[in-house]
Amino acid sequence: MEQCMKCPDDKYTNLQQTHCLHRTVSFLAYKDPLGIALVCMNLFFSTLTVLVLVTSVKYKDTPIVKANNHILSYILLISLVSCFLCSLFFIGHPNQATCILQQTTFGVFFTVAVSTHTVLAKTTVVMAFKLTTPGRRMRGMLASGAPNLVILICTLFQFVFCAIWLVISPPFIDRDIQSEHGKTVIICNKGSVTAFLFVLVYLGSLSLGSFTVAFLAKNLPDRFNEARFLTFSMLVFCSVWITYLPVYHSTRGKVMVVVEVFSILASSVGC
């Protein structure tokens, strides 16, 4: 006891507590089984979404594509591809750039996708059928560029939130020496937890609004049944992120990163 000493943070004690051993560095790498599985899922769903986008562009003059507001459909598909790809920032050795891009790209691209859901296809039908009669001013607004403006404004708000987050308390590289024995887990600390939760709450508010509007329109005639798919889509999205919060705060180390990546992929697939 007279010669007892504490091991520095980059080392840990052996079982006999007689020597300090160097810790190995750990992170969610591309060569890890979990990393490989997540990347394969990412590439599969990204490719599938790109194929849908290419097909929509190729047949843009067909009645089905025109009826689904092809411009908003393109915006949604491109934003979904971006949502899938932004999860790649969570895999590999973290650095300051990837730590910042993880949260900003996640927040902005998901805002574009969810806000597009809010005004896409027949969520606007509920306004056309419930609030207006044919020929009124609201119908003219729906036919104009108002939906695109809604997407722009919603995304701009999220962009401002992320900018404030980066100015006040940006994400940074952190080292976790508690979650895995004998290892130093390199992770991205989110900086301001309040800002991160604010981004999630804003996304949740948009998705809840989209879900509500789509749910109100679910009993419209069959030719407007896109609202049923939007209802299911937003239900999946909300369920994933409601489940994510308690699971995320109960995990540590690499598992915490896996949970977030899986939540991003699952909610993107739902959209």
Coordinates of C-alpha atoms in Angstrom, one line a residue, residues 28 30 86-92 94 98 101-103 105-106 190 257 260-261 264:
L28 CA -17.0 1.3 -34.7
Y30 CA -15.7 -0.6 -41.1
C86 CA -25.1 10.5 -43.5
S87 CA -25.0 7.4 -41.2
L88 CA -21.6 6.6 -42.7
F89 CA -20.2 9.5 -40.8
F90 CA -20.8 7.4 -37.6
I91 CA -18.6 4.6 -38.8
G92 CA -14.8 4.7 -38.9
P94 CA -13.9 9.7 -35.5
T98 CA -17.0 13.8 -38.9
L101 CA -21.1 16.4 -39.8
Q102 CA -22.8 13.5 -38.0
Q103 CA -25.3 15.7 -36.3
T105 CA -26.3 16.3 -41.8
F106 CA -28.6 14.1 -39.7
K190 CA -22.5 15.7 -28.8
V257 CA -23.1 4.5 -31.9
E260 CA -28.0 5.7 -33.4
V261 CA -26.9 4.4 -36.8
I264 CA -31.2 6.5 -38.7

